[in-house]
Amino acid sequence: MLSWTVYFGMGLAFVLLVSSLMRPSPAGVVPGDTTPHGVYRITRHPMVMAFVVYALFHLLPNGSSADLAFFGGFAVFALIGAAHQDQRKLVVGPPGYREIVASELPSFVKEAAGLVFGRKLAETAARRCQRAAAAL
């Protein structure tokens, strides 16, 4: 059963990776439409999230300290890179990037969190995430 879970995670990571290359980012350097489409409606960093999903799903079957350091570090490094990219683009980024970052979490993420954790807790977590992102 665990192998199918890992296969699912690798498939998800692959879909995120490929879809990040299919459409230009609304936060890209090249001016264009700043409305997120496709996978960018889920996350501003689909390629980075593909690396995070890849690393986290590799942690499931691999439990040694070396695997934890490698795959855990891979995920942490990717998340830090995404946060750094957001902060850098807020300073020198393309026009309209502040509006993209300031927008609420994608609605389906809020809906999924509401189903799993309850509506009130999900809204509180979303507000805290937005405050934390603004503080960075």
C-alpha positions as semicolon CSV with decimal commas, in nm:
position;residue;x (nm);y (nm);z (nm)
1;M;0,000;0,000;0,000
2;L;0,286;0,238;0,079
3;S;0,434;0,193;-0,267
4;W;0,110;0,313;-0,428
5;T;0,109;0,617;-0,201
6;V;0,462;0,700;-0,312
7;Y;0,367;0,643;-0,677
8;F;0,073;0,880;-0,635
9;G;0,301;1,143;-0,481
10;M;0,556;1,108;-0,760
11;G;0,277;1,142;-1,016
12;L;0,151;1,455;-0,844
13;A;0,503;1,600;-0,836
14;F;0,547;1,521;-1,206
15;V;0,217;1,688;-1,298
16;L;0,312;1,999;-1,098
17;L;0,655;2,010;-1,262
18;V;0,527;1,970;-1,618
19;S;0,237;2,211;-1,570
20;S;0,476;2,473;-1,432
21;L;0,656;2,465;-1,767
22;M;0,341;2,475;-1,983
23;R;0,219;2,827;-1,910
24;P;0,417;3,142;-1,829
25;S;0,389;3,260;-1,472
26;P;0,177;3,570;-1,409
27;A;0,467;3,683;-1,188
28;G;0,725;3,634;-1,461
29;V;0,971;3,895;-1,579
30;V;0,803;3,922;-1,918
31;P;0,503;4,157;-1,893
32;G;0,170;3,994;-1,949
33;D;-0,159;3,902;-1,792
34;T;-0,130;3,891;-1,413
35;T;-0,438;3,675;-1,373
36;P;-0,334;3,329;-1,253
37;H;-0,447;3,042;-1,476
38;G;-0,402;2,668;-1,455
39;V;-0,169;2,542;-1,185
40;Y;-0,090;2,900;-1,084
41;R;-0,437;2,918;-0,933
42;I;-0,315;2,656;-0,684
43;T;0,030;2,792;-0,604
44;R;0,256;3,075;-0,718
45;H;0,547;2,830;-0,725
46;P;0,438;2,505;-0,893
47;M;0,792;2,390;-0,975
48;V;0,909;2,448;-0,619
49;M;0,601;2,270;-0,486
50;A;0,679;1,978;-0,718
51;F;1,020;1,950;-0,551
52;V;0,860;1,969;-0,206
53;V;0,605;1,698;-0,288
54;Y;0,883;1,483;-0,437
55;A;1,097;1,518;-0,125
56;L;0,815;1,462;0,124
57;F;0,684;1,152;-0,051
58;H;1,037;1,013;-0,059
59;L;1,050;1,048;0,318
60;L;0,766;0,798;0,360
61;P;0,955;0,480;0,265
62;N;1,303;0,609;0,353
63;G;1,351;0,657;0,725
64;S;1,726;0,662;0,782
65;S;1,890;0,974;0,917
66;A;2,073;1,027;0,587
67;D;1,742;1,011;0,396
68;L;1,582;1,247;0,645
69;A;1,867;1,494;0,607
70;F;1,870;1,472;0,226
71;F;1,499;1,470;0,144
72;G;1,400;1,687;0,442
73;G;1,669;1,936;0,349
74;F;1,550;1,926;-0,011
75;A;1,197;2,024;0,099
76;V;1,315;2,292;0,342
77;F;1,553;2,441;0,084
78;A;1,272;2,456;-0,175
79;L;1,032;2,629;0,066
80;I;1,296;2,880;0,173
81;G;1,368;2,945;-0,195
82;A;1,001;3,014;-0,266
83;A;0,978;3,256;0,027
84;H;1,298;3,431;-0,086
85;Q;1,168;3,459;-0,441
86;D;0,847;3,620;-0,316
87;Q;1,038;3,873;-0,107
88;R;1,278;3,957;-0,389
89;K;0,995;4,004;-0,637
90;L;0,809;4,229;-0,394
91;V;1,108;4,464;-0,401
92;V;1,211;4,455;-0,768
93;G;0,947;4,235;-0,924
94;P;0,713;4,285;-1,216
95;P;0,421;4,526;-1,193
96;G;0,116;4,370;-1,032
97;Y;0,310;4,118;-0,824
98;R;0,204;4,278;-0,496
99;E;-0,159;4,220;-0,590
100;I;-0,088;3,855;-0,664
101;V;0,084;3,805;-0,328
102;A;-0,172;4,010;-0,138
103;S;-0,461;3,807;-0,277
104;E;-0,619;3,548;-0,055
105;L;-0,522;3,185;-0,060
106;P;-0,677;3,006;-0,357
107;S;-1,040;2,931;-0,284
108;F;-1,013;2,555;-0,326
109;V;-0,729;2,544;-0,071
110;K;-0,949;2,728;0,177
111;E;-1,239;2,495;0,096
112;A;-1,026;2,183;0,141
113;A;-0,885;2,314;0,468
114;G;-1,239;2,396;0,580
115;L;-1,353;2,041;0,509
116;V;-1,056;1,885;0,688
117;F;-1,010;2,118;0,985
118;G;-1,341;2,301;1,010
119;R;-1,432;2,635;0,855
120;K;-1,341;2,856;1,153
121;L;-0,997;2,699;1,204
122;A;-0,919;2,716;0,832
123;E;-1,006;3,087;0,815
124;T;-0,793;3,159;1,123
125;A;-0,499;2,966;0,972
126;A;-0,536;3,153;0,641
127;R;-0,525;3,490;0,821
128;R;-0,217;3,385;1,018
129;C;-0,042;3,267;0,700
130;Q;-0,115;3,598;0,533
131;R;0,019;3,792;0,833
132;A;0,331;3,575;0,843
133;A;0,389;3,627;0,470
134;A;0,344;4,001;0,511
135;A;0,590;4,006;0,801
136;L;0,860;3,838;0,591
